Structure formats: structure tokens, C-alpha cells
PDB file of C-alpha atoms in Angstrom:
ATOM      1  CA  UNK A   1      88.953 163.926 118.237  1.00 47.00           C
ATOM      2  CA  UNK A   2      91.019 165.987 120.257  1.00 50.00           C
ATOM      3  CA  UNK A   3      94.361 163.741 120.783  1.00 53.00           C
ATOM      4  CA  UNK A   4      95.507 165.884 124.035  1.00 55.00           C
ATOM      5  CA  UNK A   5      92.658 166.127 126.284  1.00 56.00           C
ATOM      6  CA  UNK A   6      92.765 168.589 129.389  1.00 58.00           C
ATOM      7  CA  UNK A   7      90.372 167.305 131.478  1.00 65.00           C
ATOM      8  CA  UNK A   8      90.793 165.763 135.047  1.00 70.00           C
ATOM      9  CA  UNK A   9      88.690 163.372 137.107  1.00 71.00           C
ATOM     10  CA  UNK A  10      88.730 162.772 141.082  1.00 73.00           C
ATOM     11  CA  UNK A  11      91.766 160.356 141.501  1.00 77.00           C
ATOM     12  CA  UNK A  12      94.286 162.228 139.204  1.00 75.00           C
ATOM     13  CA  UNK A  13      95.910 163.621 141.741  1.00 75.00           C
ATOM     14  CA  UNK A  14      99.838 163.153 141.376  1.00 74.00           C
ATOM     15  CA  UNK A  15      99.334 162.305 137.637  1.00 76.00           C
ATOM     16  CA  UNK A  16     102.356 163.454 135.667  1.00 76.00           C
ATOM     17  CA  UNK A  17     102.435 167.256 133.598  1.00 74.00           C
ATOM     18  CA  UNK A  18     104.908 166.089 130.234  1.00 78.00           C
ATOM     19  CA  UNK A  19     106.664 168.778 128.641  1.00 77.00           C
ATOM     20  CA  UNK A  20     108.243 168.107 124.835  1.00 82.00           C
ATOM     21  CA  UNK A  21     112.076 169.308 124.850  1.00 81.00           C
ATOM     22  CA  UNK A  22     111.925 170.362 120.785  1.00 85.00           C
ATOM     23  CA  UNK A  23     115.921 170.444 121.315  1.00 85.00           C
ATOM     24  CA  UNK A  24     116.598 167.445 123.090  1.00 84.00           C
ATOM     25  CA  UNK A  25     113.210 165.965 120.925  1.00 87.00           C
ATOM     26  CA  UNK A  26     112.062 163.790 124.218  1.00 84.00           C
ATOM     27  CA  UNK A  27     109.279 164.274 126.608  1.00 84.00           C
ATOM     28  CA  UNK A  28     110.003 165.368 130.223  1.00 77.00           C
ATOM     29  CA  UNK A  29     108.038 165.237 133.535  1.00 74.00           C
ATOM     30  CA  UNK A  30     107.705 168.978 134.436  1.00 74.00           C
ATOM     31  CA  UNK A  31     105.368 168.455 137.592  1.00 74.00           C
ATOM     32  CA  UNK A  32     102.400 166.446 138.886  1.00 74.00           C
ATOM     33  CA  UNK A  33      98.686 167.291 139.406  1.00 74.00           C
ATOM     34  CA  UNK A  34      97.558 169.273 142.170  1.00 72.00           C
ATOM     35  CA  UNK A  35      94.340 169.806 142.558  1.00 74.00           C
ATOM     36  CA  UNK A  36      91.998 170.153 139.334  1.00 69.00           C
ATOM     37  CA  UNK A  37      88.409 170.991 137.833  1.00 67.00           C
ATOM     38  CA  UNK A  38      87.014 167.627 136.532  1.00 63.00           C
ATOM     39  CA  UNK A  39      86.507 167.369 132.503  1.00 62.00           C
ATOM     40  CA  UNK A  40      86.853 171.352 132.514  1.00 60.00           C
ATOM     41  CA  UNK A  41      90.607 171.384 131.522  1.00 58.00           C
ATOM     42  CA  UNK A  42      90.817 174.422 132.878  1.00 63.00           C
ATOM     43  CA  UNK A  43      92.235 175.788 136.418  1.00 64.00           C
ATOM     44  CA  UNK A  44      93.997 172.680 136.698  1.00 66.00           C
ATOM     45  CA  UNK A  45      96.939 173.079 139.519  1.00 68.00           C
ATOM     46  CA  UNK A  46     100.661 171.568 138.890  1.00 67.00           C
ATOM     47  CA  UNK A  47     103.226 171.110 141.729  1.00 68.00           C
ATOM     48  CA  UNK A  48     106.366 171.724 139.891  1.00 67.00           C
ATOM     49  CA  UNK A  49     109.540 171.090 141.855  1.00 64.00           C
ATOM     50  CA  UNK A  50     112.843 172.276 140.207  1.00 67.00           C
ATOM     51  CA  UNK A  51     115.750 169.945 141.316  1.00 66.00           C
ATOM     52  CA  UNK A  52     118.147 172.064 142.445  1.00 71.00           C
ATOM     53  CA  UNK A  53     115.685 173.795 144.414  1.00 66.00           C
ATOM     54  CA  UNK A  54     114.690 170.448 146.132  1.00 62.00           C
ATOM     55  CA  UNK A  55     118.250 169.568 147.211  1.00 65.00           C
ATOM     56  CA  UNK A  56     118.630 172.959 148.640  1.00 72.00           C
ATOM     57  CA  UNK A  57     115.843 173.543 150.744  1.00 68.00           C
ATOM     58  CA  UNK A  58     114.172 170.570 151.610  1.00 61.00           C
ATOM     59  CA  UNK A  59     116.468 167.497 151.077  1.00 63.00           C
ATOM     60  CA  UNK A  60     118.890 168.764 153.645  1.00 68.00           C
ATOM     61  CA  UNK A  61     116.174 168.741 156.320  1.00 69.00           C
ATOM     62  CA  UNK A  62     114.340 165.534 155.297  1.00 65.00           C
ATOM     63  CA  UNK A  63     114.701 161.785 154.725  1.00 62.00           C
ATOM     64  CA  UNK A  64     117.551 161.013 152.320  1.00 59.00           C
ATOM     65  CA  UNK A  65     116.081 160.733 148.212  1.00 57.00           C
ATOM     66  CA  UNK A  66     118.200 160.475 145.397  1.00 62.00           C
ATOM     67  CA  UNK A  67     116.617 161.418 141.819  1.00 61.00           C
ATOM     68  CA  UNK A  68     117.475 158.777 139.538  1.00 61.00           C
ATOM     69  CA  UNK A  69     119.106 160.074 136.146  1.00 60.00           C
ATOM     70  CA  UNK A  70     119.365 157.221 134.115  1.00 56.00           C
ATOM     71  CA  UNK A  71     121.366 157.316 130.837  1.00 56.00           C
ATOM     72  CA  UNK A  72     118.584 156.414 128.588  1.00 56.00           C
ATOM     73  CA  UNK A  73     115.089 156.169 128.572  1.00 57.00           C
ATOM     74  CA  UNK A  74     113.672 153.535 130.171  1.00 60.00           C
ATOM     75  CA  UNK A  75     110.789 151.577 130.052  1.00 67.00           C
ATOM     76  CA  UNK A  76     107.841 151.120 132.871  1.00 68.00           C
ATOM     77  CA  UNK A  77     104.627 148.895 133.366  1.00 73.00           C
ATOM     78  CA  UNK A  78     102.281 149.310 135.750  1.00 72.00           C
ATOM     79  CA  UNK A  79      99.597 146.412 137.036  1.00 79.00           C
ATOM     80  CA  UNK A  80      96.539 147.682 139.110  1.00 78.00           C
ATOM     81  CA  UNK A  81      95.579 146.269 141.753  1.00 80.00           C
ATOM     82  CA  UNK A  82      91.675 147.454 141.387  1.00 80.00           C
ATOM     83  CA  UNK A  83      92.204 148.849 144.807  1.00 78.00           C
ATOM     84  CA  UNK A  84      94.093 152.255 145.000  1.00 72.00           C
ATOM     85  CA  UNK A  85      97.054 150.489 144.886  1.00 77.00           C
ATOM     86  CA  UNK A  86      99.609 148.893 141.950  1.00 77.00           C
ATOM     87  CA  UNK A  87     102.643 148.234 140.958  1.00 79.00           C
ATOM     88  CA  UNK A  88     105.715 149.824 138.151  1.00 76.00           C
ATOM     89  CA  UNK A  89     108.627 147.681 137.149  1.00 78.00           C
ATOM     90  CA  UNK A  90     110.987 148.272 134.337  1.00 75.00           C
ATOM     91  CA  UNK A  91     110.978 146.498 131.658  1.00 73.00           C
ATOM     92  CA  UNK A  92     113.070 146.021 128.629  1.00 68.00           C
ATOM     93  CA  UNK A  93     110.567 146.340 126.115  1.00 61.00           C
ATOM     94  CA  UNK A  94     110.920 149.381 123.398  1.00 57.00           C
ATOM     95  CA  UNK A  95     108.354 151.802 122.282  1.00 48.00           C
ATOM     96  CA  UNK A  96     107.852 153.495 119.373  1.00 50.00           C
ATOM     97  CA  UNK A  97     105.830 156.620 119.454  1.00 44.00           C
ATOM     98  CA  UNK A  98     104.235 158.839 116.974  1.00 44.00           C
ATOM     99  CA  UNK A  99     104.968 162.366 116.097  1.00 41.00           C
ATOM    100  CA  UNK A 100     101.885 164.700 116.662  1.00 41.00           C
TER     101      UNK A 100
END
């Protein structure tokens, strides 16, 4: 069974991209989904947006944001509401994950 699987479904729009820093040996968030071709896996669009970038060109004419850099990984749950709609907190559970 195929552990990473490439395929998108209607609704996965804005689902994260991860990237695996082999230096800094930690996933990263590289971009979101787009727009994609359902259980194909392939032609699927990313938005990437580079930080500096974003500060430079569109946070000085929009609403204030602030990218939160925390020191450490954190950890997140998030409850569905069965609806569209849901919520993330942090938690301070651990996780362990496996090496691929």
C-alpha cells in the first residue's frame, strides 16, 4: 500500500503541501492546495507563498497578520463539526512519528 497517496477529492482545497527539511529533520508547510484532479495525483495546483514575499507586497496594503514562529513544535486537534466547519486548539499532547 502506497503510504503517500497523491490523490485529491472535491473539498481539499486549502489542504496543506509538507515538505521534509533532511537538515533540520522536521516537516514544513510549503503551500496549500489549489485546485486539483480528484484520485489522479497528478496536475494538482499548490499556492506557495514565500514569507518575505508576503510582508513585502501584500501585508503592507492589507489587514494586519502576523505569522506565528513558535520555538518548538506544537501540537493541534481539530473537532468537525459535520458541517464545513470545525475547530483547532493546541494541545500539549506529544507525538511520536515514524521514519519512512
Amino acid at each position: 500500500m502506497d503510504l503517500f497517496l497523491r490523490g485529491v477529492s472535491f473539498g481539499d482545497s486549502g489542504s496543506p503541501m509538507f515538505i521534509y527539511d533532511a537538515i533540520k529533520q522536521k516537516w514544513l508547510i510549503n503551500g496549500v492546495l489549489q485546485t486539483g484532479n480528484p484520485f489522479s495525483g497528478a496536475g494538482n495546483g499548490f499556492q506557495l507563498i514565500r514569507k518575505n514575499w508576503f510582508y513585502d507586497n501584500v501585508f503592507v496594503e492589507d489587514l494586519p497578520i502576523t505569522f506565528l514562529e513558535p520555538r518548538s513544535n506544537g501540537h493541534y486537534s481539530f473537532t468537525s463539526n459535520n458541517n464545513g466547519t470545525g475547530t483547532v486548539t493546541q494541545t500539549n499532547e506529544k507525538s511520536e512519528y515514524a521514519s519512512i
